[in-house]
Tab-separated table of C-alpha atoms and ligand atoms in Angstrom:
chain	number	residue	atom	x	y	z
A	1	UNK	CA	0.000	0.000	0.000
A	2	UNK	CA	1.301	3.636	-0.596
A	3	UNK	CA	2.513	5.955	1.997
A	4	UNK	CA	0.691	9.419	2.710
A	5	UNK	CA	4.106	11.135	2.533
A	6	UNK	CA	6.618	8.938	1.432
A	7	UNK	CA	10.251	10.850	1.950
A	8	UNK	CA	11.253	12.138	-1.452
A	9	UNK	CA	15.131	12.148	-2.222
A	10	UNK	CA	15.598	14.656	-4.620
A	11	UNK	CA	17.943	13.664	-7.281
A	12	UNK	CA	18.448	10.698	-5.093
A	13	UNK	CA	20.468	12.257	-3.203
A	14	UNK	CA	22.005	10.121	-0.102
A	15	UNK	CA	20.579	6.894	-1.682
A	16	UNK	CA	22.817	3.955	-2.194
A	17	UNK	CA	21.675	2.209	-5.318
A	18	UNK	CA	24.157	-0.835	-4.735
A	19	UNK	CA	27.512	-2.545	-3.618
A	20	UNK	CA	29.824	-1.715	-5.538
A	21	UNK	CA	33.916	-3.164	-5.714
A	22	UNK	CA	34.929	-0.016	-8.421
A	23	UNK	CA	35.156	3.339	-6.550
A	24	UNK	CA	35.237	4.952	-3.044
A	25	UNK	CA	34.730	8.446	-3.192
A	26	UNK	CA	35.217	10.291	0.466
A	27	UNK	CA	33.442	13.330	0.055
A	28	UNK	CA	34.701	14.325	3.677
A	29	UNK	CA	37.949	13.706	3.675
A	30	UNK	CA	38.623	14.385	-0.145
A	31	UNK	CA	40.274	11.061	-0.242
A	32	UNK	CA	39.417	8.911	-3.750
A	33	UNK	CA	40.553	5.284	-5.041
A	34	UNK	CA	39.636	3.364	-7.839
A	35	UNK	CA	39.611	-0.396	-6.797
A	36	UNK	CA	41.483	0.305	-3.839
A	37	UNK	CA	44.235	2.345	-4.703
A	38	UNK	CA	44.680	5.833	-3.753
A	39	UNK	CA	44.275	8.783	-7.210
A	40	UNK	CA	47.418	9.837	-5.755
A	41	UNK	CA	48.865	6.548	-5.980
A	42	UNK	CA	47.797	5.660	-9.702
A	43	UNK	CA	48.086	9.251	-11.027
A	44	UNK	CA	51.828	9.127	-9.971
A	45	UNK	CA	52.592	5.796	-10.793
A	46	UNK	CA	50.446	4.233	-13.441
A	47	UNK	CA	48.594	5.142	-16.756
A	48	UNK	CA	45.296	5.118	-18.483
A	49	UNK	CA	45.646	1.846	-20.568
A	50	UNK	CA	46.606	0.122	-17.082
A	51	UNK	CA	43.638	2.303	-15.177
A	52	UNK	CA	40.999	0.647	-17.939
A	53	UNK	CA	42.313	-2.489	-17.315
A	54	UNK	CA	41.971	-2.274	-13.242
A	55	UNK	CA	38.359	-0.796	-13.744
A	56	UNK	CA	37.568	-3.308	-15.981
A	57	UNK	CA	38.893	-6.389	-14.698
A	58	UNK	CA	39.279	-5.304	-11.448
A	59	UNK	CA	42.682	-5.765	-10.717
A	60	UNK	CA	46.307	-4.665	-11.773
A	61	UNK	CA	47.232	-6.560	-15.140
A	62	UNK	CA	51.027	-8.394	-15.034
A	63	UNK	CA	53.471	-7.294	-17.862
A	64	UNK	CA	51.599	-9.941	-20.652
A	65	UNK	CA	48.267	-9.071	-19.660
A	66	UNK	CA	49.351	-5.379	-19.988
A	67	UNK	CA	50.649	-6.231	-23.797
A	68	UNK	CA	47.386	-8.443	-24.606
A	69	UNK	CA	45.142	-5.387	-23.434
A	70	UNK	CA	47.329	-2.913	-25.366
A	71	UNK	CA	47.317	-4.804	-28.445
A	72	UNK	CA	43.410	-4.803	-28.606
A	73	UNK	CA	42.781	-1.524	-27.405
A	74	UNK	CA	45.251	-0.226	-30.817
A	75	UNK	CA	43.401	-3.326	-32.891
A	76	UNK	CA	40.150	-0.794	-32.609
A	77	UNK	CA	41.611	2.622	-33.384
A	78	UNK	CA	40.658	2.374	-36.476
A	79	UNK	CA	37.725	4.227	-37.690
A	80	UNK	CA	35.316	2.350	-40.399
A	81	UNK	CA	33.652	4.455	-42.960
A	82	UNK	CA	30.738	4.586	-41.635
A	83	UNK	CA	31.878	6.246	-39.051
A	84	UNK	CA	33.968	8.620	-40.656
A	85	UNK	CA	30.612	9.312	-43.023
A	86	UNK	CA	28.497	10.175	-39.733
A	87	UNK	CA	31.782	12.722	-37.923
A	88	UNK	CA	31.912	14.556	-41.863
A	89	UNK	CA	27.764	14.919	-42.023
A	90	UNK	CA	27.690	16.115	-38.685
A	91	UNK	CA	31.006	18.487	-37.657
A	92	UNK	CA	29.969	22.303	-37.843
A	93	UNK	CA	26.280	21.285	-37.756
A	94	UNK	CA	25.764	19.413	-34.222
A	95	UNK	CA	27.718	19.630	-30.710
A	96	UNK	CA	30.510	17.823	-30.546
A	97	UNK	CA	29.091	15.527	-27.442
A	98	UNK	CA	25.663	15.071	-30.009
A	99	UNK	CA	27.792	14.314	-32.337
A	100	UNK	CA	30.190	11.557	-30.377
A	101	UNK	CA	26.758	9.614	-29.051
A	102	UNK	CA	25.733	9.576	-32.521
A	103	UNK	CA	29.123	7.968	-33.642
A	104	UNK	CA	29.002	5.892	-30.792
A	105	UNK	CA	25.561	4.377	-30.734
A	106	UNK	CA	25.783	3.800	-34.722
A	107	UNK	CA	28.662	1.360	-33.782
A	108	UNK	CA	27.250	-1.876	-33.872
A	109	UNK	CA	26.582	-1.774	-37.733
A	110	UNK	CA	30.506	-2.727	-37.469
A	111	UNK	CA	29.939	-5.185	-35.075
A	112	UNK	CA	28.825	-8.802	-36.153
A	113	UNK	CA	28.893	-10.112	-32.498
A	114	UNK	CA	27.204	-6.696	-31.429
A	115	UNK	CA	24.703	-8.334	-29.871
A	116	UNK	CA	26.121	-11.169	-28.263
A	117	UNK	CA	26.114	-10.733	-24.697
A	118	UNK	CA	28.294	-13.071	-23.462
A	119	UNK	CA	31.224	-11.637	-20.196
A	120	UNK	CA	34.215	-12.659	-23.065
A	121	UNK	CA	32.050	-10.268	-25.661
A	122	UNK	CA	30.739	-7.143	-23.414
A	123	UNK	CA	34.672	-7.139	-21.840
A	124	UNK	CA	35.934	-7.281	-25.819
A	125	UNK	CA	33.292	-4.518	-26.295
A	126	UNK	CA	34.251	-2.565	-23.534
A	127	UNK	CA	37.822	-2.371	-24.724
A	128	UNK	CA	36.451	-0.998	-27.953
A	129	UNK	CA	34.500	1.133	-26.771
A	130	UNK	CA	37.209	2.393	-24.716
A	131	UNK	CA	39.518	3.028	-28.051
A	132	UNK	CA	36.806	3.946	-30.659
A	133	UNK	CA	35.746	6.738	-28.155
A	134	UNK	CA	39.089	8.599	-28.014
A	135	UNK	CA	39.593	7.813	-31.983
A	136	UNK	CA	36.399	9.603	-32.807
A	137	UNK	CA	36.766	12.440	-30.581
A	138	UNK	CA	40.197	13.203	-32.202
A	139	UNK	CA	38.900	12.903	-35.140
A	140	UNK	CA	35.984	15.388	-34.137
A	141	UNK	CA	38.583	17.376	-33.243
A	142	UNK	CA	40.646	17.278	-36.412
A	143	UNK	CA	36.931	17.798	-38.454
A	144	UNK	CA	36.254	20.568	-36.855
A	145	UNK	CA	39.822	22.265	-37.644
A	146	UNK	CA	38.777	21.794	-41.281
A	147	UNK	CA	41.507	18.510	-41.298
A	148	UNK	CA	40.496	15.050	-42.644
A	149	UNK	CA	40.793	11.770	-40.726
A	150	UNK	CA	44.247	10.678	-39.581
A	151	UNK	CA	44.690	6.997	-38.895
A	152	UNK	CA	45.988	6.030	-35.889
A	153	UNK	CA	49.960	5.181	-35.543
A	154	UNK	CA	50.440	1.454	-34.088
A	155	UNK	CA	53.546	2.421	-32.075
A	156	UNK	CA	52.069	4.906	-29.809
A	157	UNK	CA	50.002	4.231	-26.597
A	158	UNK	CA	46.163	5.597	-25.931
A	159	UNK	CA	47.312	8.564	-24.646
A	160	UNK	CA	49.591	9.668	-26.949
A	161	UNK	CA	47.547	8.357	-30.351
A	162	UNK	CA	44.463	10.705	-29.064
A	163	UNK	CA	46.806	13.262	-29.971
A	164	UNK	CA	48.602	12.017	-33.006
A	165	UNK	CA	45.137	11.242	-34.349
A	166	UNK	CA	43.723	15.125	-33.592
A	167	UNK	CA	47.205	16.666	-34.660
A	168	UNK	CA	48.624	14.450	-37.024
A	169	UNK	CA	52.147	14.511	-35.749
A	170	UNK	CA	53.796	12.703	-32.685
A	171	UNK	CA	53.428	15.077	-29.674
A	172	UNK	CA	56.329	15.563	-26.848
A	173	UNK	CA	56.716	14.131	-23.794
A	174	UNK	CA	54.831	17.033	-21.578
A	175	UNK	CA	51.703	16.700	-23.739
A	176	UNK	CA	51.477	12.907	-23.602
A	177	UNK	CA	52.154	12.841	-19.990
A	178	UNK	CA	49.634	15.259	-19.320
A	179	UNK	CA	46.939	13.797	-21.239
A	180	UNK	CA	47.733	10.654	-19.746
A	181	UNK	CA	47.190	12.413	-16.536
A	182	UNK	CA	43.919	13.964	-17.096
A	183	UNK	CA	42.328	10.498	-18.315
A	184	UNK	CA	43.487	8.696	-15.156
A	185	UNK	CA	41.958	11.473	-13.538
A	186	UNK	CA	38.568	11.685	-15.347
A	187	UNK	CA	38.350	7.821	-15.433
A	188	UNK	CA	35.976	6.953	-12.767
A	189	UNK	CA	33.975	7.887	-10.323
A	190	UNK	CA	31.370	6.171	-8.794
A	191	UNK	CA	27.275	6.440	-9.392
A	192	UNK	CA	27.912	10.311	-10.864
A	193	UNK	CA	24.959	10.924	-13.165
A	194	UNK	CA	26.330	9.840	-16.289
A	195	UNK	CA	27.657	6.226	-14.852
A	196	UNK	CA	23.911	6.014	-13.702
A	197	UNK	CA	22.355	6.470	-16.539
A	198	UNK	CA	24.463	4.216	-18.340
A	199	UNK	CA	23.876	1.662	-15.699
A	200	UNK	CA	19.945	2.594	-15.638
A	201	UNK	CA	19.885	1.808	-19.547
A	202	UNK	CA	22.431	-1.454	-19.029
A	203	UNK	CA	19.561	-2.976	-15.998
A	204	UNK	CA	17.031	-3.060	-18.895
A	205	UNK	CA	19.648	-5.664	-20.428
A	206	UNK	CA	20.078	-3.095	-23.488
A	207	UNK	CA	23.820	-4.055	-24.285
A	208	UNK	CA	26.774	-2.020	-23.581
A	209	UNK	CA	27.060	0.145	-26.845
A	210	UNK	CA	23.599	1.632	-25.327
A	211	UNK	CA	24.775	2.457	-22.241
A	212	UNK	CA	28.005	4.305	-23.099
A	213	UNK	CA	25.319	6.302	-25.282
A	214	UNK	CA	22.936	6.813	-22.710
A	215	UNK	CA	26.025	8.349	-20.382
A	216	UNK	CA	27.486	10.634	-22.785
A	217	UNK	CA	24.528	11.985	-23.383
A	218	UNK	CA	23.938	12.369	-19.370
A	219	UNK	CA	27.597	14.049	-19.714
A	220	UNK	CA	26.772	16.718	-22.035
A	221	UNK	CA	25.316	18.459	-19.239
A	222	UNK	CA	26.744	22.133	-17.906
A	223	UNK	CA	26.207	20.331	-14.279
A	224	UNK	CA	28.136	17.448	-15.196
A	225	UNK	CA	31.015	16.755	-17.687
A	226	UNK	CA	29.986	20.166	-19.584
A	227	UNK	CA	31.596	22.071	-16.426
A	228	UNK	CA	35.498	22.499	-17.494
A	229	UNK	CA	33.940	24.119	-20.769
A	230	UNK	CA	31.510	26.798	-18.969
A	231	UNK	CA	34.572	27.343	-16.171
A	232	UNK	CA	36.954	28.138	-18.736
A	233	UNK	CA	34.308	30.382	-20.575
A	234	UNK	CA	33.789	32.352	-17.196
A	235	UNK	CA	37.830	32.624	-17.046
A	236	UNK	CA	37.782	34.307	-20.211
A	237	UNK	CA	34.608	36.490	-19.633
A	238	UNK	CA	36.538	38.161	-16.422
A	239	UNK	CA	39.894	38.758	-18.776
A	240	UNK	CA	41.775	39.845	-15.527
A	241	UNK	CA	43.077	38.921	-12.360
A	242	UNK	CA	42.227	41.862	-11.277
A	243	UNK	CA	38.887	41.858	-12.490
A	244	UNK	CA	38.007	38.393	-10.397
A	245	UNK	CA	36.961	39.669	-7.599
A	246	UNK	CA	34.326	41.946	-8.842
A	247	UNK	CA	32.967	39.350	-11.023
A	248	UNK	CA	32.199	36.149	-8.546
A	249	UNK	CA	30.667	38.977	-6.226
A	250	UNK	CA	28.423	39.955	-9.087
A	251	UNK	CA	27.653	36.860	-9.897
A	252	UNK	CA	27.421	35.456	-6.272
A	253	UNK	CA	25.180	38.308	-5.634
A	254	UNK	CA	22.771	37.093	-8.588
A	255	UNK	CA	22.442	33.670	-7.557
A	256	UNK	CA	24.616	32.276	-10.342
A	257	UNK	CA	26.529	29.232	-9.892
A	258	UNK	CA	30.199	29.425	-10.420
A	259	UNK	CA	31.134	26.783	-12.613
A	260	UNK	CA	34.457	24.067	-11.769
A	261	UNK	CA	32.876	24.417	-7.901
A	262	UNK	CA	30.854	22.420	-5.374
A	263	UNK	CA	29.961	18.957	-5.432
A	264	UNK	CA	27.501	16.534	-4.485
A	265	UNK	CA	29.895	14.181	-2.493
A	266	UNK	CA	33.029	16.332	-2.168
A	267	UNK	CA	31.994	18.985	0.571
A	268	UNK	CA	35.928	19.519	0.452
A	269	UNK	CA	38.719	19.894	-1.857
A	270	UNK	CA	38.511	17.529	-4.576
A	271	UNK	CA	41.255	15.584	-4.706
A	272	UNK	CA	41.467	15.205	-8.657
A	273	UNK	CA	41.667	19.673	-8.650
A	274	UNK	CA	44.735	19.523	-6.254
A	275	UNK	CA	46.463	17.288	-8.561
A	276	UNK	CA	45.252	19.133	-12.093
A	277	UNK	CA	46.271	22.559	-10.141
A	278	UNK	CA	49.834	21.277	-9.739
A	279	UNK	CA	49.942	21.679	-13.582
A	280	UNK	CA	48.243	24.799	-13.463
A	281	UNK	CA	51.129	26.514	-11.553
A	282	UNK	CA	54.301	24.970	-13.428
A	283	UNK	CA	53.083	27.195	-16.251
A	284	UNK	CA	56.587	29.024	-16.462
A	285	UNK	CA	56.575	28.123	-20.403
A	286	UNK	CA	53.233	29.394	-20.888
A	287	UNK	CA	51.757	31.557	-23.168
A	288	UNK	CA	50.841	35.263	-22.128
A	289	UNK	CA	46.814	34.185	-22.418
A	290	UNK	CA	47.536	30.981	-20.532
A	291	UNK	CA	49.736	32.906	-17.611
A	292	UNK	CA	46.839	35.190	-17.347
A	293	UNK	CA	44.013	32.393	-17.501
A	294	UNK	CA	46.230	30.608	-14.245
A	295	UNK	CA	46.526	33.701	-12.444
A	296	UNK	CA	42.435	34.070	-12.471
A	297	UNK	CA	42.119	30.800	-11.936
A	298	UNK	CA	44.083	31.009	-8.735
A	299	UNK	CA	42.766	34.144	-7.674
A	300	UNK	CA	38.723	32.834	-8.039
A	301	UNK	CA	39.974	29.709	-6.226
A	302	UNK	CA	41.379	31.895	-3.235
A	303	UNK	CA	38.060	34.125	-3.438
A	304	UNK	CA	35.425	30.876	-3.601
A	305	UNK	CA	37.198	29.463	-0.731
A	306	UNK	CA	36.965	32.109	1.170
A	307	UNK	CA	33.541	32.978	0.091
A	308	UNK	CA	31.891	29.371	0.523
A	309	UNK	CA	34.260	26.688	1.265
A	310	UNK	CA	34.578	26.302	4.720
A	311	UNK	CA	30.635	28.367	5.245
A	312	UNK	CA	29.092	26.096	2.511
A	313	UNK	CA	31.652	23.245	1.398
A	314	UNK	CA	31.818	24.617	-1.861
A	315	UNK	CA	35.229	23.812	-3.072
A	316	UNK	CA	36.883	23.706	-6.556
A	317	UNK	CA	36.423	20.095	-8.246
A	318	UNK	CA	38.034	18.408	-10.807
A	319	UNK	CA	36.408	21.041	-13.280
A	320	UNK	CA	37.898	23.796	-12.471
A	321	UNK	CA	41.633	24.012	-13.481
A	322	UNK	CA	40.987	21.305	-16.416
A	323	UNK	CA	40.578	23.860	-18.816
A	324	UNK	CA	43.898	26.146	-18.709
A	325	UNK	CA	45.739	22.652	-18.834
A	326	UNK	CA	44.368	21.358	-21.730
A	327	UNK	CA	45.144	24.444	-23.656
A	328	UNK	CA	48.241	23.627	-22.643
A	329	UNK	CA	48.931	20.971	-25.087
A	330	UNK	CA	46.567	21.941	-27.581
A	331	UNK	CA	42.852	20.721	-27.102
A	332	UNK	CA	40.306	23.692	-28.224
A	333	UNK	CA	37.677	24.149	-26.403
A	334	UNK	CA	34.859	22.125	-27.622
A	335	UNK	CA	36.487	18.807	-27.091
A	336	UNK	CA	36.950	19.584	-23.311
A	337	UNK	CA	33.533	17.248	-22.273
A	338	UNK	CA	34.108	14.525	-25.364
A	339	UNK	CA	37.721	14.178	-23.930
A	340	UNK	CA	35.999	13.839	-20.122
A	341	UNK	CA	34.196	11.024	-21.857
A	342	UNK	CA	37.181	9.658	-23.765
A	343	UNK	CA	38.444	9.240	-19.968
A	344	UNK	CA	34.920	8.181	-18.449
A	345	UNK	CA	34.397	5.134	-21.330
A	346	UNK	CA	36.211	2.395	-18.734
A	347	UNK	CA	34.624	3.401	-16.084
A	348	UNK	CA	30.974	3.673	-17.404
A	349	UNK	CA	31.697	0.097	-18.506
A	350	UNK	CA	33.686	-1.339	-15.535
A	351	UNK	CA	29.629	-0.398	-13.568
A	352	UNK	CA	27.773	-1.863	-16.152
A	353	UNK	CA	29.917	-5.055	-16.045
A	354	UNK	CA	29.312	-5.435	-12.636
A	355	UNK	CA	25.834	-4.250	-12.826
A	356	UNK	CA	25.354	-7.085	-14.462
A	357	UNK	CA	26.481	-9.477	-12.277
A	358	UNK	CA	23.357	-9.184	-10.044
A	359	UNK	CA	20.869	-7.324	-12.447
A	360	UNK	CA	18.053	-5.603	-11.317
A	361	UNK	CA	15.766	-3.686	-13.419
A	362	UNK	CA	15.689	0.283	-11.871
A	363	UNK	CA	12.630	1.512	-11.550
A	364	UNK	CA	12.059	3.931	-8.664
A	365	UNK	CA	8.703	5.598	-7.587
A	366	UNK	CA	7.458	9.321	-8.352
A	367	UNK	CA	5.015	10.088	-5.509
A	368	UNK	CA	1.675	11.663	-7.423
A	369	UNK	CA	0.454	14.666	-6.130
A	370	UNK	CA	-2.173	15.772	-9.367
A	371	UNK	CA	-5.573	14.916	-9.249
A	372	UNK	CA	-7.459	12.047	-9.821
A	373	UNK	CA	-11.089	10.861	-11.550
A	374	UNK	CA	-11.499	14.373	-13.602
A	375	UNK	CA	-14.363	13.810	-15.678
A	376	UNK	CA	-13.358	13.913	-19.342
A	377	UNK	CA	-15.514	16.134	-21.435
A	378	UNK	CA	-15.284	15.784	-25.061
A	379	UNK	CA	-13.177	18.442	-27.398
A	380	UNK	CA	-16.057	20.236	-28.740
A	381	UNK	CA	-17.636	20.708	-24.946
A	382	UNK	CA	-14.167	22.308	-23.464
B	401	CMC	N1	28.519	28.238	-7.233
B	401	CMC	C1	27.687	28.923	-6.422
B	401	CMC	N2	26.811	28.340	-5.594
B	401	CMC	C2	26.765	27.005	-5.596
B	401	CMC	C3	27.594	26.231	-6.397
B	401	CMC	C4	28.505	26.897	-7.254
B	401	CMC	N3	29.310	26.224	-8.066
B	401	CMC	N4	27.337	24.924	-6.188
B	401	CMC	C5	26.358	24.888	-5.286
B	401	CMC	N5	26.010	26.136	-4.924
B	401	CMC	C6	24.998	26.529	-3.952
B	401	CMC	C7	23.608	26.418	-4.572
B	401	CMC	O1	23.225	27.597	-5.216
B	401	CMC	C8	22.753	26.126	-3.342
B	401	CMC	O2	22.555	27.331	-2.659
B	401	CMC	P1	21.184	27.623	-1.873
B	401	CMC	O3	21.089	26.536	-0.831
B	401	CMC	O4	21.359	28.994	-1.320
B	401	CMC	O5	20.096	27.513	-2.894
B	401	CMC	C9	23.661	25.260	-2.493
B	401	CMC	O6	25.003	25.572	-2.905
B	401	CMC	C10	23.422	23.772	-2.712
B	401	CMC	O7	23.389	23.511	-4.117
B	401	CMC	P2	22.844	22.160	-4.730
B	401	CMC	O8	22.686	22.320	-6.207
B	401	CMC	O9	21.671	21.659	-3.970
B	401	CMC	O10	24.029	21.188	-4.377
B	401	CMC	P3	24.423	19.890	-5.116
B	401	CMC	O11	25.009	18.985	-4.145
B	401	CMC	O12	23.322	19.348	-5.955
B	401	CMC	O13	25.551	20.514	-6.091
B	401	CMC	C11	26.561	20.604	-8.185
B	401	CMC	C12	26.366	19.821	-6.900
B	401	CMC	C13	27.792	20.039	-8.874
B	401	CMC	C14	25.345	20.424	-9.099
B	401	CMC	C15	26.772	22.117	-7.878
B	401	CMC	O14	27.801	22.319	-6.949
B	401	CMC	C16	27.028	22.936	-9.136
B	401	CMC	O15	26.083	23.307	-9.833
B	401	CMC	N6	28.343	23.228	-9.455
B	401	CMC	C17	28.675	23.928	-10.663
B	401	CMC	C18	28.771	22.928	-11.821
B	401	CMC	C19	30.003	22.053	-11.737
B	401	CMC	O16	31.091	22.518	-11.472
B	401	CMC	N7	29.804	20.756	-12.003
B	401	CMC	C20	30.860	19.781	-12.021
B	401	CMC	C21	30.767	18.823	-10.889
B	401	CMC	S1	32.231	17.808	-10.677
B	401	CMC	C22	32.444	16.913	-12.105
B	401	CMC	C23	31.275	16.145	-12.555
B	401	CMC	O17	30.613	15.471	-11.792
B	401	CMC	O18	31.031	16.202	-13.755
């Protein structure tokens, strides 16, 4: 029987929707660790190909399982025509996130075992998910430069293709590290909205090239993965250091939300910004713009803090200093959220994998408060 007034959780808020092995996110402490070990730990020590394979298999691969999991993930770089056919209809016409789902969700017409759902086939898809993800984005990338398709060079790892394949030349060492970085980063992080979703649409037993879909498009979203973007827009909209203060007052004052802060688990520093910010500040061989984009992104950090971090927990997140960094090593702009779900792929996937395991169907309750037994009067009587 229903309750009178059941308690609503709005945007199910404090609800734990089940166990989980993946990700422990303390929101008090600002601690994180993906299957147990420490952000610090893996963004210091490992890499993104060897982060996908923890998420997705759960635990660290040994030097042969490392080569095996390589060699597939470069086996799918490759785009297919089609592909290429939907990225050339759609660049300059669509959003780049509109335009990766699309891409993304068209993917089983190159799949003959797309629907075969055994663990062997949704891990195999997983991994090529994981590569055809960054390969299209790049190639968004390189569309929307007014460059054609590169294909992807065999000797270089994830990291370091992405930007081969969106440049077209090798890049240095700083830019692959940092890339590298940033995906370890962005990989994974618990029941956020778009790992929901995509584990919403995998508990209907849609298969896995639906659920990456459903979470990019849950990604797109300004209060989401679309927040490096709108931060970085706001950097450039105040111009100046100087100008910084005057402009979060403004904009504190009208009830505007500053984007790249505050959290729904982190009521503290996010761990993933202290580590991003360490790149922020070696910017000695900067550009003027970017010098001037870090000094007013330290200066609104300094004001927030002081404004609502310790009064409200509203501290920077991983959002916040993403963008000066990846103009750093070249990404533009629009590919800021595609490349957050370039880094989210394994992780989407590692929940849906184990989603499986014990799958139930979600389907929560809205509590109905309209009215009920209206008489219906025909269209000509109303
Ligand atoms: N700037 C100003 N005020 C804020 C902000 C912000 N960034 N974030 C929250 N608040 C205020 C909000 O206005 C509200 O105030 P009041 O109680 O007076 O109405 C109060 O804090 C609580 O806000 P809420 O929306 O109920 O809190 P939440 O836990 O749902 O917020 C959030 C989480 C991420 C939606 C929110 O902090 C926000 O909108 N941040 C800006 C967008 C952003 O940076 N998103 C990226 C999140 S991290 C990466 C990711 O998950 O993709």
């Amino acid at each position: 029987m229903e309750v009178d007034t059941p308690k609503i959780s709005s945007g199910l808020e404090g609800i734990y929707i089940t166990n989980s092995n993946i990700c422990k996110v303390d929101g008090i402490n600002g601690r994180l660790w993906y299957r147990g070990y420490s952000i610090e730990a893996l963004a210091e020590n490992s890499n993104f190909e060897e982060v996908s394979y923890l998420l997705i298999y759960g635990a660290l691969p040994d030097a042969e399982q490392m080569e095996a999991f390589s060699k597939k993930l470069k086996q799918y770089r490759e785009l297919s025509q089609t592909t290429i056919d939907i990225l050339s209809r759609m660049v300059g016409r669509a959003d780049p996130m509109d335009i990766l789902r699309t891409a993304i969700s068209a993917l089983p017409a190159d799949d003959k075992d797309a629907y075969e759902n055994s663990d062997d086939q949704n891990a195999r898809k997983s991994i090529m998910l994981i590569s055809k993800v960054a390969s299209i984005t790049a190639t968004i990338g390189r569309m929307l430069a007014g460059k054609t398709y590169v294909k992807p060079n065999g000797d270089l790892d994830h990291a370091s293709n992405f930007l081969y394949m969106l440049n077209g030349s090798k890049p240095n060492e700083r830019d692959s590290k940092v890339i590298d970085l940033m995906l370890v980063l962005h990989a994974e992080h618990a029941t956020n909205a778009s790992t929901f979703s995509a584990m919403v649409t995998g508990s209907t037993l849609a298969d896995i090239y639906a659920a990456v879909t459903s979470g990019i498009a849950t990604l797109k979203g300004p209060l989401h993965g679309g927040a490096d973007e709108n931060a970085l827009k706001m950097m450039r909209e105040i111009g100046t250091p100087a100008n910084t203060e005057k402009y979060i007052d403004d904009a504190l004052a009208g009830k505007k939300r500053i984007m790249g802060f505050g959290h729904r688990v982190y009521k503290t520093y996010d761990p993933r910004a202290k580590i991003i910010k360490k790149y922020l500040i070696e910017s000695e061989d900067y550009s003027d713009d970017l010098k001037n984009l870090a000094a007013i992104a330290l200066r609104a950090e300094t004001l927030m803090i002081g404004r609502l971090g310790k009064t409200h927990g509203i501290w920077p997140n991983v959002d916040f200093f993403s963008g000066p960094v990846y103009l750093s090593i070249g990404i533009p702009l629009e590919l800021f959220t595609p490349l957050f779900a370039v880094a989210r792929t394994p992780g989407w996937c590692a929940h849906v994998l184990e989603y499986w395991k014990n799958n139930r169907l979600f389907r929560p309750l809205d509590f109905y408060t309209g009215a009920l037994d209206i008489e219906y009067k025909k269209i000509s009587e109303r």
